[in-house]
Coordinates of C-alpha atoms in Angstrom, one line a residue:
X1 CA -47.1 -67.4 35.8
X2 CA -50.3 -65.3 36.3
X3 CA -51.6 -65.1 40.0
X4 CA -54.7 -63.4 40.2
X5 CA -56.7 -61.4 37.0
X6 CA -54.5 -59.8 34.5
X7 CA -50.8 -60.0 36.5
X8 CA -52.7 -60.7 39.7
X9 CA -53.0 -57.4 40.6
X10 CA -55.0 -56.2 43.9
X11 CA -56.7 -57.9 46.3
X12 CA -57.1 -61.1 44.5
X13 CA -52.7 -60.8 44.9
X14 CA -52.8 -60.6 48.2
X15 CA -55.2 -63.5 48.9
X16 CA -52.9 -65.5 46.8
X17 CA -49.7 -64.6 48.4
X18 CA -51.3 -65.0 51.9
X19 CA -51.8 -68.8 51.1
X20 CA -48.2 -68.9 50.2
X21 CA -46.7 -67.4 52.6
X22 CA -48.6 -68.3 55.8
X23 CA -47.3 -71.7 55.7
X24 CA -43.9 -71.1 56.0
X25 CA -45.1 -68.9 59.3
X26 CA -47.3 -71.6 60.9
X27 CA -44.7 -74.0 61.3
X28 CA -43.7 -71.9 64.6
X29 CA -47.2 -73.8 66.2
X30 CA -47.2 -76.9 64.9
X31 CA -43.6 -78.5 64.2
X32 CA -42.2 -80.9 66.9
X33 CA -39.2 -78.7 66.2
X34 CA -40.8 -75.3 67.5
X35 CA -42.4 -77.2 70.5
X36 CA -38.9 -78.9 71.4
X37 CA -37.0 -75.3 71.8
X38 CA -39.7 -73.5 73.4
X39 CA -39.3 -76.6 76.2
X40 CA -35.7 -76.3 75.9
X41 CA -36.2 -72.6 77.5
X42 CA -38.4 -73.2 80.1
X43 CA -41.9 -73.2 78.3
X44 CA -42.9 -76.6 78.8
X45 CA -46.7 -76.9 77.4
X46 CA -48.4 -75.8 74.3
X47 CA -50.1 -72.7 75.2
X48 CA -47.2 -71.1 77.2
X49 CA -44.7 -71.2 73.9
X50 CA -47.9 -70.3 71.8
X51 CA -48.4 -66.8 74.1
X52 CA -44.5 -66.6 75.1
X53 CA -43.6 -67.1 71.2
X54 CA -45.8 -64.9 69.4
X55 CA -45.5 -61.9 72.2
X56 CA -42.1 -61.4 72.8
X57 CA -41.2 -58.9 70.6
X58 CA -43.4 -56.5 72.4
X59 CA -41.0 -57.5 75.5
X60 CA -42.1 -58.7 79.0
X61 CA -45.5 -57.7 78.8
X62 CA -48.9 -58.5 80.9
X63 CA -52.4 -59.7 79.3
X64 CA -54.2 -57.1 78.5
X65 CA -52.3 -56.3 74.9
X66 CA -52.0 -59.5 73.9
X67 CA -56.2 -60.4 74.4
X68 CA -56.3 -57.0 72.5
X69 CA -54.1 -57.9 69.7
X70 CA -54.5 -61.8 69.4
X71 CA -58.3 -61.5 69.7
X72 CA -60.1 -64.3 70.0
X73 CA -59.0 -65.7 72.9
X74 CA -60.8 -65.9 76.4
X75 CA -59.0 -63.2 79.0
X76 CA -58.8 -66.2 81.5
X77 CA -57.1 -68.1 78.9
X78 CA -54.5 -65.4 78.4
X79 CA -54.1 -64.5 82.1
X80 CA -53.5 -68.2 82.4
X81 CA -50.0 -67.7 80.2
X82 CA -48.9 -64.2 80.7
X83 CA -47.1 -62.1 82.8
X84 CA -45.9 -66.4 84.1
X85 CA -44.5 -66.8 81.1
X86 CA -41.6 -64.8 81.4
X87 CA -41.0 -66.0 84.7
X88 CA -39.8 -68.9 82.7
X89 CA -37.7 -67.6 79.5
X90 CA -36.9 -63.9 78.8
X91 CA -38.5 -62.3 75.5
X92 CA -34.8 -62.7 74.2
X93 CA -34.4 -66.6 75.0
X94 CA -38.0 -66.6 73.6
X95 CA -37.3 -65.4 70.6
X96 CA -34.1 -67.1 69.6
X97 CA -35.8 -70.4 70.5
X98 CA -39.0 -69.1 68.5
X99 CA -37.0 -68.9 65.5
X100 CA -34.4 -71.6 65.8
X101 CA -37.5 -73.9 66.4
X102 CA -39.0 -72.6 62.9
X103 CA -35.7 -72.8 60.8
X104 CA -35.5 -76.4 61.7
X105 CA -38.5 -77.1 61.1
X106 CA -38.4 -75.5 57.4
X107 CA -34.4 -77.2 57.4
X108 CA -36.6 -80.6 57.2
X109 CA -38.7 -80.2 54.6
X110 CA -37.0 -77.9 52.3
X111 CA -34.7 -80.8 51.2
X112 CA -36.1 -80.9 47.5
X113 CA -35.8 -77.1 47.1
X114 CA -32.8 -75.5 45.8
X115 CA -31.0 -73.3 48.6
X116 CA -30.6 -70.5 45.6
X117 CA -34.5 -70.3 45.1
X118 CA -34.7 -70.4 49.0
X119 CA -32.2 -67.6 49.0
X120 CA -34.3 -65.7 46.4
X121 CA -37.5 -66.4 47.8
X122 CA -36.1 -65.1 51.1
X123 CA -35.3 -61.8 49.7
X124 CA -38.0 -60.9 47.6
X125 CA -40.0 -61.8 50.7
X126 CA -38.6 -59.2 53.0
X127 CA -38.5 -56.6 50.1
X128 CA -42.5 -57.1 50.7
X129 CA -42.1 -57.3 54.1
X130 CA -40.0 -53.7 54.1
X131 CA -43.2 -52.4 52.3
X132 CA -45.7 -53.5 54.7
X133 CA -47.8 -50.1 56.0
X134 CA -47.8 -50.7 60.0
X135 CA -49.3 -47.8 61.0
X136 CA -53.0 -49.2 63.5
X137 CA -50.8 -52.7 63.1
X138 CA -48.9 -53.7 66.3
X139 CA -48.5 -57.2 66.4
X140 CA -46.7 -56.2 62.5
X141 CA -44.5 -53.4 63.5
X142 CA -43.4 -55.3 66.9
X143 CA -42.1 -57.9 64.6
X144 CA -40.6 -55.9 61.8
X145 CA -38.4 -53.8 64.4
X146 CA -36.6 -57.4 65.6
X147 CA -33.3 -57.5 63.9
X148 CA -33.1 -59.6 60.4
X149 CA -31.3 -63.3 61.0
X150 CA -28.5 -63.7 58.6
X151 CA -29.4 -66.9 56.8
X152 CA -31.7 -67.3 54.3
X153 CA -34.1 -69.7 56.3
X154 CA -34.3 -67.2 59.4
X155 CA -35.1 -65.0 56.7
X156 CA -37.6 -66.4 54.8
X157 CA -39.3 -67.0 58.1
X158 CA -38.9 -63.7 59.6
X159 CA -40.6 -62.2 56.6
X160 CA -43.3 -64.4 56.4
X161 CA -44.1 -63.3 60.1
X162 CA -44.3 -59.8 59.6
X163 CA -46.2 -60.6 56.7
X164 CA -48.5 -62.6 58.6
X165 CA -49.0 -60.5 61.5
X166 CA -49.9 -56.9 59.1
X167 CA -52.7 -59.3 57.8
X168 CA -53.8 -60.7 60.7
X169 CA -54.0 -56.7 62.5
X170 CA -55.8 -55.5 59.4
X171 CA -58.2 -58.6 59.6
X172 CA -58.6 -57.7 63.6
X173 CA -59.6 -54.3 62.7
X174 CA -62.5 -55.4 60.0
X175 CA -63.8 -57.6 62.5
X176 CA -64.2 -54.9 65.1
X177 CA -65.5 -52.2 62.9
X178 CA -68.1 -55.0 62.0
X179 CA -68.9 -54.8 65.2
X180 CA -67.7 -58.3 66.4
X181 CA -66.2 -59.1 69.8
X182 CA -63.6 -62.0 69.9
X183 CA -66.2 -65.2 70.5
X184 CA -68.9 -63.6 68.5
X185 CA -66.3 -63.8 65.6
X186 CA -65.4 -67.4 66.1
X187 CA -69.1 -68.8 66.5
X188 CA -70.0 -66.6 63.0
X189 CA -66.8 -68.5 61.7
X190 CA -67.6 -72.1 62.6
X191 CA -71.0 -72.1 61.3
X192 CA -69.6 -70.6 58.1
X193 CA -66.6 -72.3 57.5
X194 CA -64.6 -73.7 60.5
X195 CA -65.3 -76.6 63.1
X196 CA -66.4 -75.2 66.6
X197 CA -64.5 -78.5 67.8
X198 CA -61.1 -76.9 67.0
X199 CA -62.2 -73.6 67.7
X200 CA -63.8 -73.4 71.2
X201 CA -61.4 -75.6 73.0
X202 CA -58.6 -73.6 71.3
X203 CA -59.8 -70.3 72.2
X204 CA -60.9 -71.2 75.6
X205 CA -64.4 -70.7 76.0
X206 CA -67.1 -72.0 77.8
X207 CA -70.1 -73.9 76.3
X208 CA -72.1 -71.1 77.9
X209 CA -70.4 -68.1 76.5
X210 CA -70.3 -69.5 73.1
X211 CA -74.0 -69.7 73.2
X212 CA -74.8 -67.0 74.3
X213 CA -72.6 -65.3 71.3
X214 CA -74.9 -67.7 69.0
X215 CA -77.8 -66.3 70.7
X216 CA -76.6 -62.6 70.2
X217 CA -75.8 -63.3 66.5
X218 CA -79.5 -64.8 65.7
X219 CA -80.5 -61.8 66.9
X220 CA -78.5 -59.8 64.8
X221 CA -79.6 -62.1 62.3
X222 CA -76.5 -63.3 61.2
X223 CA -77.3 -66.8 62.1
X224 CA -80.7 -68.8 62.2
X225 CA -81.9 -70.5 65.4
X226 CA -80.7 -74.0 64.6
X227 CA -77.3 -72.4 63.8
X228 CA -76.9 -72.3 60.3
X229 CA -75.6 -69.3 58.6
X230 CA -78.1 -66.3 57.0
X231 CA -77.7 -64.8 53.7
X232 CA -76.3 -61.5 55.9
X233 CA -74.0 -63.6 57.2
X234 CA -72.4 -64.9 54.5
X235 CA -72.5 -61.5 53.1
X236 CA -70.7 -60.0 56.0
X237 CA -68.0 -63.0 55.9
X238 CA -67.4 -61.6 51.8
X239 CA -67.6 -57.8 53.0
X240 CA -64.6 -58.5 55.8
X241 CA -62.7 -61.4 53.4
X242 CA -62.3 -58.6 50.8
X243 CA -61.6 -55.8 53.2
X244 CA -59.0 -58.1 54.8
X245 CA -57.6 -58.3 51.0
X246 CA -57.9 -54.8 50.7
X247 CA -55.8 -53.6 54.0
X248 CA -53.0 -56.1 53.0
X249 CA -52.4 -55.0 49.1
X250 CA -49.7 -52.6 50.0
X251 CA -46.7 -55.1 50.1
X252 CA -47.3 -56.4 47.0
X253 CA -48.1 -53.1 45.1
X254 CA -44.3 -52.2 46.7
X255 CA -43.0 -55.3 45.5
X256 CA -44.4 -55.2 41.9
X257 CA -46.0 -57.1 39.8
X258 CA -43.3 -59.1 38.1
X259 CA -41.5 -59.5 41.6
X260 CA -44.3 -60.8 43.3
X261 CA -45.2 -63.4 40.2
X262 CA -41.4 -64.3 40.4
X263 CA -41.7 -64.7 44.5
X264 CA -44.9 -66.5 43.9
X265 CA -43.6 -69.1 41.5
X266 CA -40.6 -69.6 44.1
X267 CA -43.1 -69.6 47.1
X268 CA -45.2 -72.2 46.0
X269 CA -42.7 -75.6 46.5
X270 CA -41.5 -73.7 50.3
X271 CA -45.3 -73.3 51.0
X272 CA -46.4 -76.8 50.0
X273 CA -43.0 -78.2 51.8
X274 CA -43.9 -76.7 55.0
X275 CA -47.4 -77.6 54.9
X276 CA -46.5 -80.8 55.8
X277 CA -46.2 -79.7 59.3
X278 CA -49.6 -78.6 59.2
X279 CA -52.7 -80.6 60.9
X280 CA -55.5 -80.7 58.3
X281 CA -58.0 -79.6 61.5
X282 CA -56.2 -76.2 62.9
X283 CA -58.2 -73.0 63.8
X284 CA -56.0 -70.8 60.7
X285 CA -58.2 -72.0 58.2
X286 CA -55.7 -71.5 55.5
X287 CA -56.7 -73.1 51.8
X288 CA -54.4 -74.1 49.8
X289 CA -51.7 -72.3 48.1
X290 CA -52.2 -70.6 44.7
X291 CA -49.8 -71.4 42.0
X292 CA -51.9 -69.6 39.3
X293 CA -55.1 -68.3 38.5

């Protein structure tokens, strides 16, 4: 199986394998497993296990890191979450119910799937994972210091999260060297490609503010006055897409070529299993996972 231009190589790999392995991550925000152990902990509501889950292995900490490294998100709407949340459940009890929550959620769906290819997958995925640069990348290297679960399923998922989270801080870091602040990005976004209905309410901000981003972006002249995206915006959206691509090779250069079209081939039934958990509206925008080229 070829996944990207002769052995998939380069940034057209790591597009590929992002679509592969983000769904197994994503389960963590949208299965009624996750949701059910985050409330079995003491963090009843949406938003608290959302902040609480996806902070806690930087410990008990305040706001201001996670707006930082989230980005995106309204302050208020963070302030709104955190330092309370840990008033509620410890990091620790956070954690274990983060991943409990996302190993039962891939235990019901990975039925059809053969616990030896689960098994592989799961260690070819945090040989990548182990090659992941995460210097500039702190939501990655928080994640990568936790300690490895010992089944194959806590595995898979673990990986995939570190995974997930070195993309995401390299896709932070285009966005501010382009410039961008964290609504600005959104509003470019939705006019591009996304639905402000999922992402405004989501990210917490006011019809005002997002606006008066729009307004600051036809200036730019990245979008026109009725909205609609220029020609340097969709130019800018390619520039940071492949830049993203670019800051996120190195896993898969570690891994190798025939390792990662071997981890590939075993990803793509685990990706499409645990997609099922996955609203066809969400703010990841994820497309769908590449078997081949």
């Amino acid at each position: 199986m070829i996944i990207g231009p002769e052995a998939g190589d380069g940034m057209d790999r790591a597009r590929r394998m992002w679509t592969l392995f983000e769904p197994v991550h994503a389960v963590t925000y949208f299965a009624p497993q996750a949701r059910a152990r985050y409330e079995a902990v003491g963090l009843r509501g949406y938003w608290r296990g959302y902040f609480a889950g996806r902070a806690a292995a930087f410990g008990p900490v305040g706001p201001g890191p996670v707006h930082a490294t989230f980005f995106g998100f309204h302050p208020a709407m963070v302030r709104r979450a955190l330092p309370d949340v840990w008033t509620r459940a410890t990091p620790a009890d956070t954690l274990a119910a983060r991943l409990d929550g996302a190993r039962a959620a891939l235990d019901d769906v990975l039925g059809s799937v053969p616990a030896a290819d689960v098994a592989e997958a799961a260690e070819l995925l945090r040989s990548a994972a182990g090659q992941a640069d995460l210097a500039g990348r702190a939501l990655a290297a928080a994640h990568a210091d936790l300690p490895w679960p010992a089944d194959p399923v806590g595995v898979l998922w673990q990986a995939a999260t570190v995974l997930r989270e070195h993309r995401g801080d390299g896709h932070v870091a285009t966005l501010v060297n382009a410039g961008l602040d964290g609504v600005e990005a959104l509003v470019w976004r939705s006019a591009l490609d996304s639905d402000r209905e999922v992402l405004q309410p989501n990210r917490g901000w006011s019809d005002e503010e997002w606006d008066a981003a729009a307004t600051r972006l036809v200036e730019r002249g990245w979008l026109e006055v009725d909205g609609r995206p220029t020609t340097a915006a969709r130019t800018a959206r390619d520039d940071i897409e492949r830049r993203t691509d670019e800051l996120a090779v190195a896993p898969w250069r570690g891994l190798g070529g025939t390792a990662t079209e071997r981890l590939a081939s075993l990803l793509h039934p685990i990706a499409m299993a645990a997609r099922t958990h996955l609203p066809a509206m969400n703010p990841i925008g994820l497309p769908a996972p590449h078997r081949s080229a």
